[in-house]
XYZ file of N, CA, C and O in Angstrom:
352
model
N 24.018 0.938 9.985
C 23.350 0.732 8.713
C 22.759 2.060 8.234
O 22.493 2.917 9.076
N 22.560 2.261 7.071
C 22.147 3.510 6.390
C 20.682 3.667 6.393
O 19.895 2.951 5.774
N 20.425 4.543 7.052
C 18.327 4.909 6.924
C 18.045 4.167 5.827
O 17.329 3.166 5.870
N 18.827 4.806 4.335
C 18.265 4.392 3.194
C 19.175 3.789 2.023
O 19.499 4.278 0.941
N 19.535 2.310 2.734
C 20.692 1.457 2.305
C 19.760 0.617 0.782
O 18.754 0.769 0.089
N 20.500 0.050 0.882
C 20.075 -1.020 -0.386
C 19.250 -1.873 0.115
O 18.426 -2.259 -0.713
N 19.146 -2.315 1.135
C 18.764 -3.630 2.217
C 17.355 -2.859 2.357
O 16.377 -3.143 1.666
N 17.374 -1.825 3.360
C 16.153 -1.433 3.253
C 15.157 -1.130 2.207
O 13.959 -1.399 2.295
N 15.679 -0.608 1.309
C 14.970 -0.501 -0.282
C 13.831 -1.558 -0.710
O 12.711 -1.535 -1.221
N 14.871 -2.618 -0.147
C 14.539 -4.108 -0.866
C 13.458 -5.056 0.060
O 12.711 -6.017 -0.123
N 13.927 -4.019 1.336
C 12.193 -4.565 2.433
C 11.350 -3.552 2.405
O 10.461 -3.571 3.256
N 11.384 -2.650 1.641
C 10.049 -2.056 1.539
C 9.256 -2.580 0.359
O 8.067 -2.889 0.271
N 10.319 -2.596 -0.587
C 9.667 -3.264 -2.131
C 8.869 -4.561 -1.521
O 7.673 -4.620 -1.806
N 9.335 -5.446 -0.831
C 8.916 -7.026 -0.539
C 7.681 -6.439 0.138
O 6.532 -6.422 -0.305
N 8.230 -5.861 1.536
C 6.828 -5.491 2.170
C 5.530 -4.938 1.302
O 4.401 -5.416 1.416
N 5.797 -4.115 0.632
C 4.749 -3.210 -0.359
C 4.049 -4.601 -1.271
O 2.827 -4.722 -1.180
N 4.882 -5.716 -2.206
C 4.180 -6.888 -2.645
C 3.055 -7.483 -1.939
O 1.916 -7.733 -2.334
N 3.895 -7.741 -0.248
C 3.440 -8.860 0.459
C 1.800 -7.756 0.630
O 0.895 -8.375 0.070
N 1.449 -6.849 1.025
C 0.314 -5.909 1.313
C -0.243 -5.650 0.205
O -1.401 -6.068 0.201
N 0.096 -5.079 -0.871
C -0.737 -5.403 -2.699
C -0.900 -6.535 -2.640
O -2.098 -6.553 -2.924
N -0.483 -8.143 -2.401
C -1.130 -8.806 -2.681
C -2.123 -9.448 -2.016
O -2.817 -10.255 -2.635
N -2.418 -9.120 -0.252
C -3.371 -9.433 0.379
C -4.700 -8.220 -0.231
O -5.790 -8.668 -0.587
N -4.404 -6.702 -0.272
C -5.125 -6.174 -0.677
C -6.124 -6.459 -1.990
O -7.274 -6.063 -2.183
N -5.216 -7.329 -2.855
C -5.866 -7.603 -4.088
C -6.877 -8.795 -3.679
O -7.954 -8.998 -4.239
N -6.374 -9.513 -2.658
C -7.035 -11.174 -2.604
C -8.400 -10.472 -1.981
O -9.532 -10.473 -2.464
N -7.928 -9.878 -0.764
C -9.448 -9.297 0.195
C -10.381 -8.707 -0.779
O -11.380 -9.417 -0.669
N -10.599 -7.893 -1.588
C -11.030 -6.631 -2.832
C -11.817 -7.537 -3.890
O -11.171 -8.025 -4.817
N -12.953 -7.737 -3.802
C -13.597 -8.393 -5.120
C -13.539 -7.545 -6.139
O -13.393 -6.323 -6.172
N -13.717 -8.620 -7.250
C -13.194 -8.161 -8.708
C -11.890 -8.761 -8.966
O -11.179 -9.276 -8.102
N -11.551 -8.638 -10.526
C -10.507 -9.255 -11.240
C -9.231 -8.036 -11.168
O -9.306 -7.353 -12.190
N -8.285 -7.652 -10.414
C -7.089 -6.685 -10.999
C -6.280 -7.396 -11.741
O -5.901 -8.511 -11.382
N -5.740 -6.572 -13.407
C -5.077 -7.000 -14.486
C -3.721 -5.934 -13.666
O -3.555 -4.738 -13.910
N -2.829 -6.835 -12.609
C -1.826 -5.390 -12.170
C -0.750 -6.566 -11.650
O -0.783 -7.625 -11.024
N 0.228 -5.693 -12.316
C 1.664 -7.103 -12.932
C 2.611 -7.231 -11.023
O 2.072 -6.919 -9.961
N 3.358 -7.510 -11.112
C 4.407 -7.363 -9.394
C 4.734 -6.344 -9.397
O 4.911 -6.026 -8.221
N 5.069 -5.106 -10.389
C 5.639 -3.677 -10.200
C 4.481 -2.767 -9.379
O 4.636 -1.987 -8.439
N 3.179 -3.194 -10.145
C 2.087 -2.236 -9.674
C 1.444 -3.030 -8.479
O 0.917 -2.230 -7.706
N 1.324 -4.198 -8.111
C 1.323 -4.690 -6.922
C 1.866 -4.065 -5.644
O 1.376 -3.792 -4.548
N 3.079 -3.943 -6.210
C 4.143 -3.639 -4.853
C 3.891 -1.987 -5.126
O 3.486 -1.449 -4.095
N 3.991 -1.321 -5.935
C 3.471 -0.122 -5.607
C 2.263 0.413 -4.963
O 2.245 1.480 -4.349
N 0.896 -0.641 -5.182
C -0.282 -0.742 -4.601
C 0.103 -0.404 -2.693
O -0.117 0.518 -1.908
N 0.778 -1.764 -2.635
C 1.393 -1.695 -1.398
C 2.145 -0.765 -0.742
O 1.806 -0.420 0.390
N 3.108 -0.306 -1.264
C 3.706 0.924 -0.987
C 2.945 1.756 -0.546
O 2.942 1.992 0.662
N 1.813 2.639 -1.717
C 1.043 3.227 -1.925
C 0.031 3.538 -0.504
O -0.304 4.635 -0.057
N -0.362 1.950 0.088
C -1.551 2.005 0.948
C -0.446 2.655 1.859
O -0.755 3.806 2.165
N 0.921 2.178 2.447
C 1.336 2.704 3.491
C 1.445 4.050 3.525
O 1.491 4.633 4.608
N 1.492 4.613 2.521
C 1.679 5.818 2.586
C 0.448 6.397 2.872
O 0.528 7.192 3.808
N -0.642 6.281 2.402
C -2.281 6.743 2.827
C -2.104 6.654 4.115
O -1.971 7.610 4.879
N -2.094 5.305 4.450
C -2.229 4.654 6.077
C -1.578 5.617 7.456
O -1.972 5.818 8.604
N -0.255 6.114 6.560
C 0.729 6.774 7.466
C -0.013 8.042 7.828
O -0.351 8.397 8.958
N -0.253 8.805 6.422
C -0.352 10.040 6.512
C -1.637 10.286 7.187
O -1.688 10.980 8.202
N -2.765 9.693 6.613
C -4.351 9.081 7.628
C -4.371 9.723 8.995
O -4.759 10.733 9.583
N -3.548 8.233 9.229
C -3.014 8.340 10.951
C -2.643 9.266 11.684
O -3.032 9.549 12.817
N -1.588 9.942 10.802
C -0.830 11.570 11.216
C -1.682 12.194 11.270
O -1.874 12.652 12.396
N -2.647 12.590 10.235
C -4.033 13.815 10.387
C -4.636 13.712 11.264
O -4.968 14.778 11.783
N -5.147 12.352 11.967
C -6.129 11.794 12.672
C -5.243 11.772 14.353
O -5.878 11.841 15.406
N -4.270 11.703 14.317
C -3.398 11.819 15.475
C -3.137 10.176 16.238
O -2.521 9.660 17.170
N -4.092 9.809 15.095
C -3.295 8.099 15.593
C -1.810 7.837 15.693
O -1.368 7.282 16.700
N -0.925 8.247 14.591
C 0.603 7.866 14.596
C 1.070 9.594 14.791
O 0.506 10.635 14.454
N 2.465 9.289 15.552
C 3.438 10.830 16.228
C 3.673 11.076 14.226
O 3.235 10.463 13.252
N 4.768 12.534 14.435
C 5.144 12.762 13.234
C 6.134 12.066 13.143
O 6.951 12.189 14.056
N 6.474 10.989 11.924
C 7.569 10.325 12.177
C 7.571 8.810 12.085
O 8.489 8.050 11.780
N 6.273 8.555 12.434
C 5.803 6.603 13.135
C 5.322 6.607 11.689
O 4.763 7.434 10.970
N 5.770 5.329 11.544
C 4.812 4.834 10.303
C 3.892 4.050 10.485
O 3.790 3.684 11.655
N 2.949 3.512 9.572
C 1.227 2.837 9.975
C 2.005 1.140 9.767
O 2.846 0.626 9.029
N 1.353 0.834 10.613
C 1.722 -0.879 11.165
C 1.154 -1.788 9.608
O 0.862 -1.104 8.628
N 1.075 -2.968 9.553
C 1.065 -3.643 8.404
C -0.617 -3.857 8.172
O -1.240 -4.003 7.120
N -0.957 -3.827 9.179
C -2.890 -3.959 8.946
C -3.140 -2.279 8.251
O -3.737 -2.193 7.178
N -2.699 -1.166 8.869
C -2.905 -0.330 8.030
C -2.685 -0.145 6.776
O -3.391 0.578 6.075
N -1.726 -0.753 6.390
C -0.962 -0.388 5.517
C -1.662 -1.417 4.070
O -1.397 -1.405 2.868
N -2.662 -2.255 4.923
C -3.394 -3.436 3.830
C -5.215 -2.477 3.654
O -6.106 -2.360 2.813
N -4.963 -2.106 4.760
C -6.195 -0.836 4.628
C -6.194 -0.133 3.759
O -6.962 -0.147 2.797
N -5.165 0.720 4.016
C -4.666 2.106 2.983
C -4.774 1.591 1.716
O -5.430 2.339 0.992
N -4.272 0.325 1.024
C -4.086 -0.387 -0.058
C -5.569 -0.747 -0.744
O -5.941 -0.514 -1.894
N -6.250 -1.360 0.293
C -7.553 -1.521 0.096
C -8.442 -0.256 -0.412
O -9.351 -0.335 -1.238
N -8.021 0.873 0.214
C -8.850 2.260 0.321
C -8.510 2.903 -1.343
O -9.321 3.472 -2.074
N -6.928 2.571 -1.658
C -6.614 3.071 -2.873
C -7.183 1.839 -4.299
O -6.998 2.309 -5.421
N -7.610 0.866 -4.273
C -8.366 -0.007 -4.943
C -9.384 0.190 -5.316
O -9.684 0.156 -6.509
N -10.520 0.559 -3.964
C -11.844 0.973 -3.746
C -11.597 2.311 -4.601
O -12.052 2.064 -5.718
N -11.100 3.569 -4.579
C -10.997 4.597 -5.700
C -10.887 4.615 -6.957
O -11.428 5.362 -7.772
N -9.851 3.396 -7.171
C -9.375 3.162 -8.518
C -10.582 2.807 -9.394
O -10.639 3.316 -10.513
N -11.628 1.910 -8.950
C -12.672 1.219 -9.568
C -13.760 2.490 -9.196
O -14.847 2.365 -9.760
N -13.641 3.450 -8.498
C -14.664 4.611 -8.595
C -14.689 4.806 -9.877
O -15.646 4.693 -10.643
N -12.752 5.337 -10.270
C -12.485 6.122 -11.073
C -12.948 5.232 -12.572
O -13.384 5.845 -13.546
N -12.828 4.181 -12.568
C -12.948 3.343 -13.523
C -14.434 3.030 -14.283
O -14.837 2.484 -15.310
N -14.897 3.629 -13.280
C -16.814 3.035 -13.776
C -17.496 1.714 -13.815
O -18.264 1.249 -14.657
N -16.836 1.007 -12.230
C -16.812 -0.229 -12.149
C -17.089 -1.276 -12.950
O -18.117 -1.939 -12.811
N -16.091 -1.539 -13.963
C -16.743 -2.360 -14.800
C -16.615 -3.878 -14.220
O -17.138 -4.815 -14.823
């Protein structure tokens, strides 16, 4: 199978939803953020989560952050967004 087939594409997109949308449920407050920016939310945290980890020497170069991180990371990029926002 190809590192970066069609198949995989399509479980990161799902995965990235399934983590934006626990991140949104855990996170008080109302988010106005459609399934595109959801699943990017998600995406998004893994990528914090990963790179986090790498600095911190939790994950090798290479490992990616497990699915609790990855609802962390998501969480962590939420908590900014509403910095940036002026918590309304």
């Amino acid at each position: 199978m190809e590192p970066f087939g069609s198949s995989n594409w399509l479980y990161i997109i799902l995965l990235g939803l399934i983590v934006g949308i626990l991140a949104r449920l855990v996170t008080p407050g109302r988010r106005r953020l459609g399934i595109i920016l959801t699943a990017l939310l998600g995406i998004g945290g893994a990528l914090v989560a990963t790179w986090t980890g790498q600095q911190l020497g939790w994950y090798a170069a290479g490992q990616a952050a497990g699915f609790i991180g990855a609802v962390l990371g998501a969480i962590l990029i939420l908590g900014i967004a509403q910095l940036f926002r002026g918590g309304r």
